PDB file of C-alpha atoms in Angstrom:
ATOM      1  CA  MET A   1     -59.893 -26.623 -11.025  1.00  0.00           C
ATOM      2  CA  LEU A   2     -58.083 -24.750 -13.788  1.00  0.00           C
ATOM      3  CA  VAL A   3     -59.635 -23.843 -17.127  1.00  0.00           C
ATOM      4  CA  PHE A   4     -57.377 -22.952 -20.057  1.00  0.00           C
ATOM      5  CA  TRP A   5     -59.881 -21.610 -22.545  1.00  0.00           C
ATOM      6  CA  LYS A   6     -57.764 -21.079 -25.653  1.00  0.00           C
ATOM      7  CA  GLN A   7     -56.086 -24.450 -25.215  1.00  0.00           C
ATOM      8  CA  ARG A   8     -59.463 -26.151 -24.577  1.00  0.00           C
ATOM      9  CA  LEU A   9     -58.061 -27.795 -21.461  1.00  0.00           C
ATOM     10  CA  VAL A  10     -59.465 -28.322 -17.960  1.00  0.00           C
ATOM     11  CA  LEU A  11     -57.303 -29.637 -15.111  1.00  0.00           C
ATOM     12  CA  LEU A  12     -59.625 -31.203 -12.570  1.00  0.00           C
ATOM     13  CA  SER A  13     -58.551 -31.067  -8.940  1.00  0.00           C
ATOM     14  CA  VAL A  14     -58.669 -34.619  -7.610  1.00  0.00           C
ATOM     15  CA  PRO A  15     -58.137 -34.250  -3.830  1.00  0.00           C
ATOM     16  CA  LYS A  16     -54.759 -35.341  -2.414  1.00  0.00           C
ATOM     17  CA  THR A  17     -53.040 -35.609  -5.794  1.00  0.00           C
ATOM     18  CA  GLY A  18     -50.897 -32.470  -5.700  1.00  0.00           C
ATOM     19  CA  THR A  19     -53.111 -30.325  -7.915  1.00  0.00           C
ATOM     20  CA  HIS A  20     -53.070 -27.475  -5.363  1.00  0.00           C
ATOM     21  CA  ALA A  21     -49.437 -26.845  -6.292  1.00  0.00           C
ATOM     22  CA  TYR A  22     -50.330 -26.727  -9.985  1.00  0.00           C
ATOM     23  CA  THR A  23     -53.175 -24.333  -9.229  1.00  0.00           C
ATOM     24  CA  GLN A  24     -50.782 -21.926  -7.526  1.00  0.00           C
ATOM     25  CA  ALA A  25     -48.173 -22.161 -10.245  1.00  0.00           C
ATOM     26  CA  LEU A  26     -50.424 -22.153 -13.314  1.00  0.00           C
ATOM     27  CA  ALA A  27     -53.128 -19.746 -12.181  1.00  0.00           C
ATOM     28  CA  PRO A  28     -51.569 -16.821 -14.134  1.00  0.00           C
ATOM     29  CA  LEU A  29     -51.829 -18.900 -17.332  1.00  0.00           C
ATOM     30  CA  ALA A  30     -55.437 -19.971 -16.743  1.00  0.00           C
ATOM     31  CA  SER A  31     -58.604 -18.323 -17.990  1.00  0.00           C
ATOM     32  CA  MET A  32     -60.563 -19.490 -14.952  1.00  0.00           C
ATOM     33  CA  VAL A  33     -59.391 -20.627 -11.512  1.00  0.00           C
ATOM     34  CA  ILE A  34     -61.920 -22.287  -9.229  1.00  0.00           C
ATOM     35  CA  THR A  35     -60.730 -22.253  -5.613  1.00  0.00           C
ATOM     36  CA  ASP A  36     -64.021 -21.983  -3.698  1.00  0.00           C
ATOM     37  CA  PRO A  37     -66.289 -23.514  -2.654  1.00  0.00           C
ATOM     38  CA  PRO A  38     -64.523 -26.882  -2.228  1.00  0.00           C
ATOM     39  CA  GLU A  39     -67.421 -28.642  -3.959  1.00  0.00           C
ATOM     40  CA  LEU A  40     -66.567 -26.744  -7.151  1.00  0.00           C
ATOM     41  CA  LYS A  41     -62.804 -26.529  -6.639  1.00  0.00           C
ATOM     42  CA  HIS A  42     -62.749 -30.325  -6.427  1.00  0.00           C
ATOM     43  CA  ALA A  43     -65.609 -30.829  -8.878  1.00  0.00           C
ATOM     44  CA  PRO A  44     -65.684 -34.450 -10.082  1.00  0.00           C
ATOM     45  CA  VAL A  45     -66.676 -35.307 -13.630  1.00  0.00           C
ATOM     46  CA  TYR A  46     -70.383 -35.542 -12.799  1.00  0.00           C
ATOM     47  CA  ARG A  47     -70.364 -32.030 -11.268  1.00  0.00           C
ATOM     48  CA  TYR A  48     -68.289 -30.604 -14.112  1.00  0.00           C
ATOM     49  CA  ASN A  49     -70.817 -32.139 -16.492  1.00  0.00           C
ATOM     50  CA  ARG A  50     -73.719 -30.563 -14.646  1.00  0.00           C
ATOM     51  CA  PHE A  51     -72.423 -27.059 -13.968  1.00  0.00           C
ATOM     52  CA  PHE A  52     -69.500 -26.235 -16.247  1.00  0.00           C
ATOM     53  CA  ARG A  53     -69.942 -28.197 -19.479  1.00  0.00           C
ATOM     54  CA  PRO A  54     -73.297 -26.588 -20.437  1.00  0.00           C
ATOM     55  CA  MET A  55     -71.870 -23.102 -19.882  1.00  0.00           C
ATOM     56  CA  PHE A  56     -68.726 -23.825 -21.889  1.00  0.00           C
ATOM     57  CA  GLU A  57     -70.688 -25.370 -24.742  1.00  0.00           C
ATOM     58  CA  LYS A  58     -72.960 -22.333 -24.952  1.00  0.00           C
ATOM     59  CA  MET A  59     -69.809 -20.253 -25.482  1.00  0.00           C
ATOM     60  CA  GLY A  60     -68.635 -22.509 -28.285  1.00  0.00           C
ATOM     61  CA  ALA A  61     -66.310 -24.879 -26.418  1.00  0.00           C
ATOM     62  CA  ASP A  62     -67.803 -28.316 -26.882  1.00  0.00           C
ATOM     63  CA  ASP A  63     -64.387 -29.954 -27.205  1.00  0.00           C
ATOM     64  CA  MET A  64     -62.740 -29.335 -23.817  1.00  0.00           C
ATOM     65  CA  ASP A  65     -60.137 -31.927 -22.816  1.00  0.00           C
ATOM     66  CA  LEU A  66     -60.399 -32.985 -19.180  1.00  0.00           C
ATOM     67  CA  VAL A  67     -57.221 -33.951 -17.323  1.00  0.00           C
ATOM     68  CA  ALA A  68     -57.072 -35.861 -14.027  1.00  0.00           C
ATOM     69  CA  VAL A  69     -54.211 -37.022 -11.815  1.00  0.00           C
ATOM     70  CA  ILE A  70     -54.731 -40.340 -10.024  1.00  0.00           C
ATOM     71  CA  ARG A  71     -52.638 -41.490  -7.064  1.00  0.00           C
ATOM     72  CA  GLU A  72     -51.778 -45.063  -6.042  1.00  0.00           C
ATOM     73  CA  PRO A  73     -54.778 -45.909  -3.821  1.00  0.00           C
ATOM     74  CA  LEU A  74     -52.953 -46.832  -0.596  1.00  0.00           C
ATOM     75  CA  SER A  75     -50.704 -43.794  -0.931  1.00  0.00           C
ATOM     76  CA  TRP A  76     -53.829 -41.688  -1.525  1.00  0.00           C
ATOM     77  CA  LEU A  77     -55.470 -43.063   1.620  1.00  0.00           C
ATOM     78  CA  GLY A  78     -52.249 -42.437   3.524  1.00  0.00           C
ATOM     79  CA  SER A  79     -52.249 -38.813   2.438  1.00  0.00           C
ATOM     80  CA  TRP A  80     -55.837 -38.384   3.625  1.00  0.00           C
ATOM     81  CA  TYR A  81     -54.972 -40.054   6.937  1.00  0.00           C
ATOM     82  CA  ARG A  82     -51.977 -37.775   7.542  1.00  0.00           C
ATOM     83  CA  TYR A  83     -53.898 -34.673   6.445  1.00  0.00           C
ATOM     84  CA  ARG A  84     -56.630 -35.355   8.981  1.00  0.00           C
ATOM     85  CA  GLN A  85     -54.148 -35.683  11.831  1.00  0.00           C
ATOM     86  CA  ARG A  86     -53.513 -31.946  11.836  1.00  0.00           C
ATOM     87  CA  ASP A  87     -54.026 -29.968  15.040  1.00  0.00           C
ATOM     88  CA  ASP A  88     -57.063 -27.952  13.936  1.00  0.00           C
ATOM     89  CA  LEU A  89     -59.117 -31.131  13.529  1.00  0.00           C
ATOM     90  CA  VAL A  90     -58.389 -32.593  16.965  1.00  0.00           C
ATOM     91  CA  GLY A  91     -61.674 -33.268  18.746  1.00  0.00           C
ATOM     92  CA  ARG A  92     -63.685 -33.159  15.527  1.00  0.00           C
ATOM     93  CA  PRO A  93     -65.372 -36.182  13.904  1.00  0.00           C
ATOM     94  CA  THR A  94     -63.021 -35.925  10.920  1.00  0.00           C
ATOM     95  CA  SER A  95     -59.818 -36.181  12.974  1.00  0.00           C
ATOM     96  CA  THR A  96     -57.590 -39.253  12.642  1.00  0.00           C
ATOM     97  CA  ARG A  97     -55.329 -38.242  15.547  1.00  0.00           C
ATOM     98  CA  ASP A  98     -56.383 -41.209  17.714  1.00  0.00           C
ATOM     99  CA  VAL A  99     -57.018 -43.646  14.874  1.00  0.00           C
ATOM    100  CA  THR A 100     -54.519 -46.172  13.533  1.00  0.00           C
ATOM    101  CA  PHE A 101     -53.910 -46.372   9.801  1.00  0.00           C
ATOM    102  CA  ASP A 102     -55.306 -49.920   9.837  1.00  0.00           C
ATOM    103  CA  ASP A 103     -58.519 -48.643  11.408  1.00  0.00           C
ATOM    104  CA  PHE A 104     -58.685 -45.756   8.964  1.00  0.00           C
ATOM    105  CA  VAL A 105     -58.321 -47.997   5.921  1.00  0.00           C
ATOM    106  CA  ARG A 106     -60.830 -50.483   7.293  1.00  0.00           C
ATOM    107  CA  ALA A 107     -63.352 -47.718   7.987  1.00  0.00           C
ATOM    108  CA  SER A 108     -62.835 -46.183   4.532  1.00  0.00           C
ATOM    109  CA  CYS A 109     -63.931 -49.513   3.032  1.00  0.00           C
ATOM    110  CA  GLU A 110     -67.296 -49.515   4.807  1.00  0.00           C
ATOM    111  CA  ASP A 111     -70.470 -48.891   2.839  1.00  0.00           C
ATOM    112  CA  ALA A 112     -71.110 -45.816   4.994  1.00  0.00           C
ATOM    113  CA  PRO A 113     -67.694 -44.655   6.285  1.00  0.00           C
ATOM    114  CA  PRO A 114     -67.557 -42.597   9.494  1.00  0.00           C
ATOM    115  CA  PRO A 115     -66.617 -38.927   9.006  1.00  0.00           C
ATOM    116  CA  PHE A 116     -62.894 -39.438   9.675  1.00  0.00           C
ATOM    117  CA  ALA A 117     -62.678 -42.030   6.867  1.00  0.00           C
ATOM    118  CA  ASN A 118     -65.204 -40.608   4.414  1.00  0.00           C
ATOM    119  CA  VAL A 119     -62.844 -39.700   1.575  1.00  0.00           C
ATOM    120  CA  GLY A 120     -64.707 -40.845  -1.507  1.00  0.00           C
ATOM    121  CA  SER A 121     -63.131 -42.631  -4.451  1.00  0.00           C
ATOM    122  CA  GLN A 122     -60.832 -41.530  -7.244  1.00  0.00           C
ATOM    123  CA  ALA A 123     -62.640 -43.864  -9.642  1.00  0.00           C
ATOM    124  CA  LYS A 124     -66.004 -42.370  -8.723  1.00  0.00           C
ATOM    125  CA  PHE A 125     -64.577 -38.863  -9.093  1.00  0.00           C
ATOM    126  CA  SER A 126     -63.451 -39.705 -12.637  1.00  0.00           C
ATOM    127  CA  GLU A 127     -66.452 -41.733 -13.745  1.00  0.00           C
ATOM    128  CA  ALA A 128     -67.589 -40.954 -17.303  1.00  0.00           C
ATOM    129  CA  ARG A 129     -71.096 -39.634 -17.801  1.00  0.00           C
ATOM    130  CA  PRO A 130     -73.763 -41.194 -20.056  1.00  0.00           C
ATOM    131  CA  ASN A 131     -73.648 -38.197 -22.408  1.00  0.00           C
ATOM    132  CA  GLY A 132     -69.986 -38.883 -23.207  1.00  0.00           C
ATOM    133  CA  THR A 133     -68.341 -36.391 -20.856  1.00  0.00           C
ATOM    134  CA  ARG A 134     -65.179 -38.115 -19.690  1.00  0.00           C
ATOM    135  CA  ILE A 135     -61.548 -37.664 -18.730  1.00  0.00           C
ATOM    136  CA  SER A 136     -59.475 -37.234 -21.890  1.00  0.00           C
ATOM    137  CA  HIS A 137     -56.053 -37.606 -20.263  1.00  0.00           C
ATOM    138  CA  PHE A 138     -55.144 -39.490 -17.097  1.00  0.00           C
ATOM    139  CA  PHE A 139     -51.768 -39.205 -15.373  1.00  0.00           C
ATOM    140  CA  ARG A 140     -50.394 -41.057 -12.405  1.00  0.00           C
ATOM    141  CA  TYR A 141     -49.494 -38.815  -9.470  1.00  0.00           C
ATOM    142  CA  GLU A 142     -46.192 -40.668  -9.388  1.00  0.00           C
ATOM    143  CA  ASP A 143     -45.464 -39.615 -12.999  1.00  0.00           C
ATOM    144  CA  GLN A 144     -44.931 -35.899 -12.453  1.00  0.00           C
ATOM    145  CA  ALA A 145     -42.498 -35.719 -15.369  1.00  0.00           C
ATOM    146  CA  GLY A 146     -45.119 -37.047 -17.758  1.00  0.00           C
ATOM    147  CA  LEU A 147     -47.750 -34.635 -16.476  1.00  0.00           C
ATOM    148  CA  ARG A 148     -45.428 -31.658 -16.797  1.00  0.00           C
ATOM    149  CA  ARG A 149     -44.389 -32.620 -20.325  1.00  0.00           C
ATOM    150  CA  PHE A 150     -48.031 -32.838 -21.353  1.00  0.00           C
ATOM    151  CA  LEU A 151     -48.907 -29.486 -19.797  1.00  0.00           C
ATOM    152  CA  ALA A 152     -45.873 -27.829 -21.376  1.00  0.00           C
ATOM    153  CA  GLU A 153     -46.908 -29.170 -24.781  1.00  0.00           C
ATOM    154  CA  ARG A 154     -50.373 -27.640 -24.365  1.00  0.00           C
ATOM    155  CA  LEU A 155     -49.563 -24.469 -22.423  1.00  0.00           C
ATOM    156  CA  GLY A 156     -45.958 -23.633 -23.280  1.00  0.00           C
ATOM    157  CA  PRO A 157     -43.034 -23.375 -20.833  1.00  0.00           C
ATOM    158  CA  LEU A 158     -44.153 -23.989 -17.254  1.00  0.00           C
ATOM    159  CA  PRO A 159     -43.116 -22.064 -14.144  1.00  0.00           C
ATOM    160  CA  ASP A 160     -41.637 -23.923 -11.204  1.00  0.00           C
ATOM    161  CA  ILE A 161     -44.207 -26.104  -9.432  1.00  0.00           C
ATOM    162  CA  PRO A 162     -43.914 -25.553  -5.657  1.00  0.00           C
ATOM    163  CA  HIS A 163     -44.342 -28.124  -2.915  1.00  0.00           C
ATOM    164  CA  VAL A 164     -47.406 -26.886  -1.039  1.00  0.00           C
ATOM    165  CA  ASN A 165     -50.220 -28.294   1.076  1.00  0.00           C
ATOM    166  CA  VAL A 166     -48.037 -31.286   1.972  1.00  0.00           C
ATOM    167  CA  SER A 167     -49.449 -33.543   4.691  1.00  0.00           C
ATOM    168  CA  PRO A 168     -47.324 -34.030   7.839  1.00  0.00           C
ATOM    169  CA  SER A 169     -44.766 -36.805   7.510  1.00  0.00           C
ATOM    170  CA  THR A 170     -45.934 -39.852   9.465  1.00  0.00           C
ATOM    171  CA  GLU A 171     -44.653 -43.396   9.273  1.00  0.00           C
ATOM    172  CA  LEU A 172     -47.523 -45.568   8.089  1.00  0.00           C
ATOM    173  CA  SER A 173     -47.799 -49.318   8.379  1.00  0.00           C
ATOM    174  CA  LEU A 174     -50.652 -51.425   7.119  1.00  0.00           C
ATOM    175  CA  SER A 175     -51.394 -55.025   7.924  1.00  0.00           C
ATOM    176  CA  GLU A 176     -51.709 -57.534   5.099  1.00  0.00           C
ATOM    177  CA  GLU A 177     -55.339 -58.075   6.130  1.00  0.00           C
ATOM    178  CA  GLU A 178     -56.256 -54.420   5.656  1.00  0.00           C
ATOM    179  CA  ARG A 179     -54.172 -54.202   2.490  1.00  0.00           C
ATOM    180  CA  ALA A 180     -56.171 -57.102   1.028  1.00  0.00           C
ATOM    181  CA  LEU A 181     -59.436 -55.531   2.208  1.00  0.00           C
ATOM    182  CA  ALA A 182     -58.606 -52.242   0.510  1.00  0.00           C
ATOM    183  CA  ARG A 183     -57.660 -54.071  -2.666  1.00  0.00           C
ATOM    184  CA  ALA A 184     -60.989 -55.898  -2.676  1.00  0.00           C
ATOM    185  CA  ARG A 185     -63.294 -53.069  -1.631  1.00  0.00           C
ATOM    186  CA  ARG A 186     -61.519 -50.342  -3.604  1.00  0.00           C
ATOM    187  CA  SER A 187     -60.813 -52.436  -6.672  1.00  0.00           C
ATOM    188  CA  ALA A 188     -62.118 -49.729  -9.023  1.00  0.00           C
ATOM    189  CA  ASP A 189     -59.483 -47.293  -7.714  1.00  0.00           C
ATOM    190  CA  PHE A 190     -56.703 -49.856  -8.123  1.00  0.00           C
ATOM    191  CA  ASP A 191     -57.909 -50.835 -11.591  1.00  0.00           C
ATOM    192  CA  LEU A 192     -57.999 -47.200 -12.692  1.00  0.00           C
ATOM    193  CA  TRP A 193     -54.529 -46.359 -11.380  1.00  0.00           C
ATOM    194  CA  GLU A 194     -53.004 -49.516 -12.866  1.00  0.00           C
ATOM    195  CA  SER A 195     -54.591 -48.796 -16.258  1.00  0.00           C
ATOM    196  CA  ILE A 196     -52.742 -45.474 -16.584  1.00  0.00           C
ATOM    197  CA  PRO A 197     -49.408 -45.898 -18.377  1.00  0.00           C
ATOM    198  CA  ILE A 198     -46.285 -44.019 -17.390  1.00  0.00           C
ATOM    199  CA  ALA A 199     -45.630 -41.410 -20.053  1.00  0.00           C
ATOM    200  CA  ASP A 200     -42.798 -42.163 -22.483  1.00  0.00           C
ATOM    201  CA  ALA A 201     -39.802 -40.152 -21.277  1.00  0.00           C
ATOM    202  CA  SER A 202     -38.059 -40.561 -24.642  1.00  0.00           C
ATOM    203  CA  ARG A 203     -40.569 -38.437 -26.535  1.00  0.00           C
TER     204      ARG A 203
END
């Protein structure tokens, strides 16, 4: 998570949406960089609301804009699946090394997913709080140009954004049955992603 105090901007770190690269590149411009523990680095809206908002408001910042990047849900699940195939997880409950992508997607749709498929939900991460704390600006992961234009407008010229923390390349195939299951059981994620417009490149 990156906090830009003067610009009243907070870039939340939705897992598997490329925000690690922005953290590396924009850290010198930020007033606060949260990299540990993971529960705070990847603080969802409800955790931001509980731990960070009260502190910021006490210091006079009750108008912070929250920014979140949301990835197409099947692509997001694919990134999690590839990430958990890495060597250091082999033999652990979170490894997907011996799991097919179909099985991973099916397991992620269970009410209580097993450890290897317990990845949460982008919609749940971004869910507005009853007190009005909410995401001010959503961007699709696939619309990097729009995200960078927005950040440049708020922060000034941006440095190069590196490609880091990229999951191993693995060919993924998904049956129509599991695709339909994901669409039904993760409808909130699909609805959220589809509701986010691509930024106007002509501006």
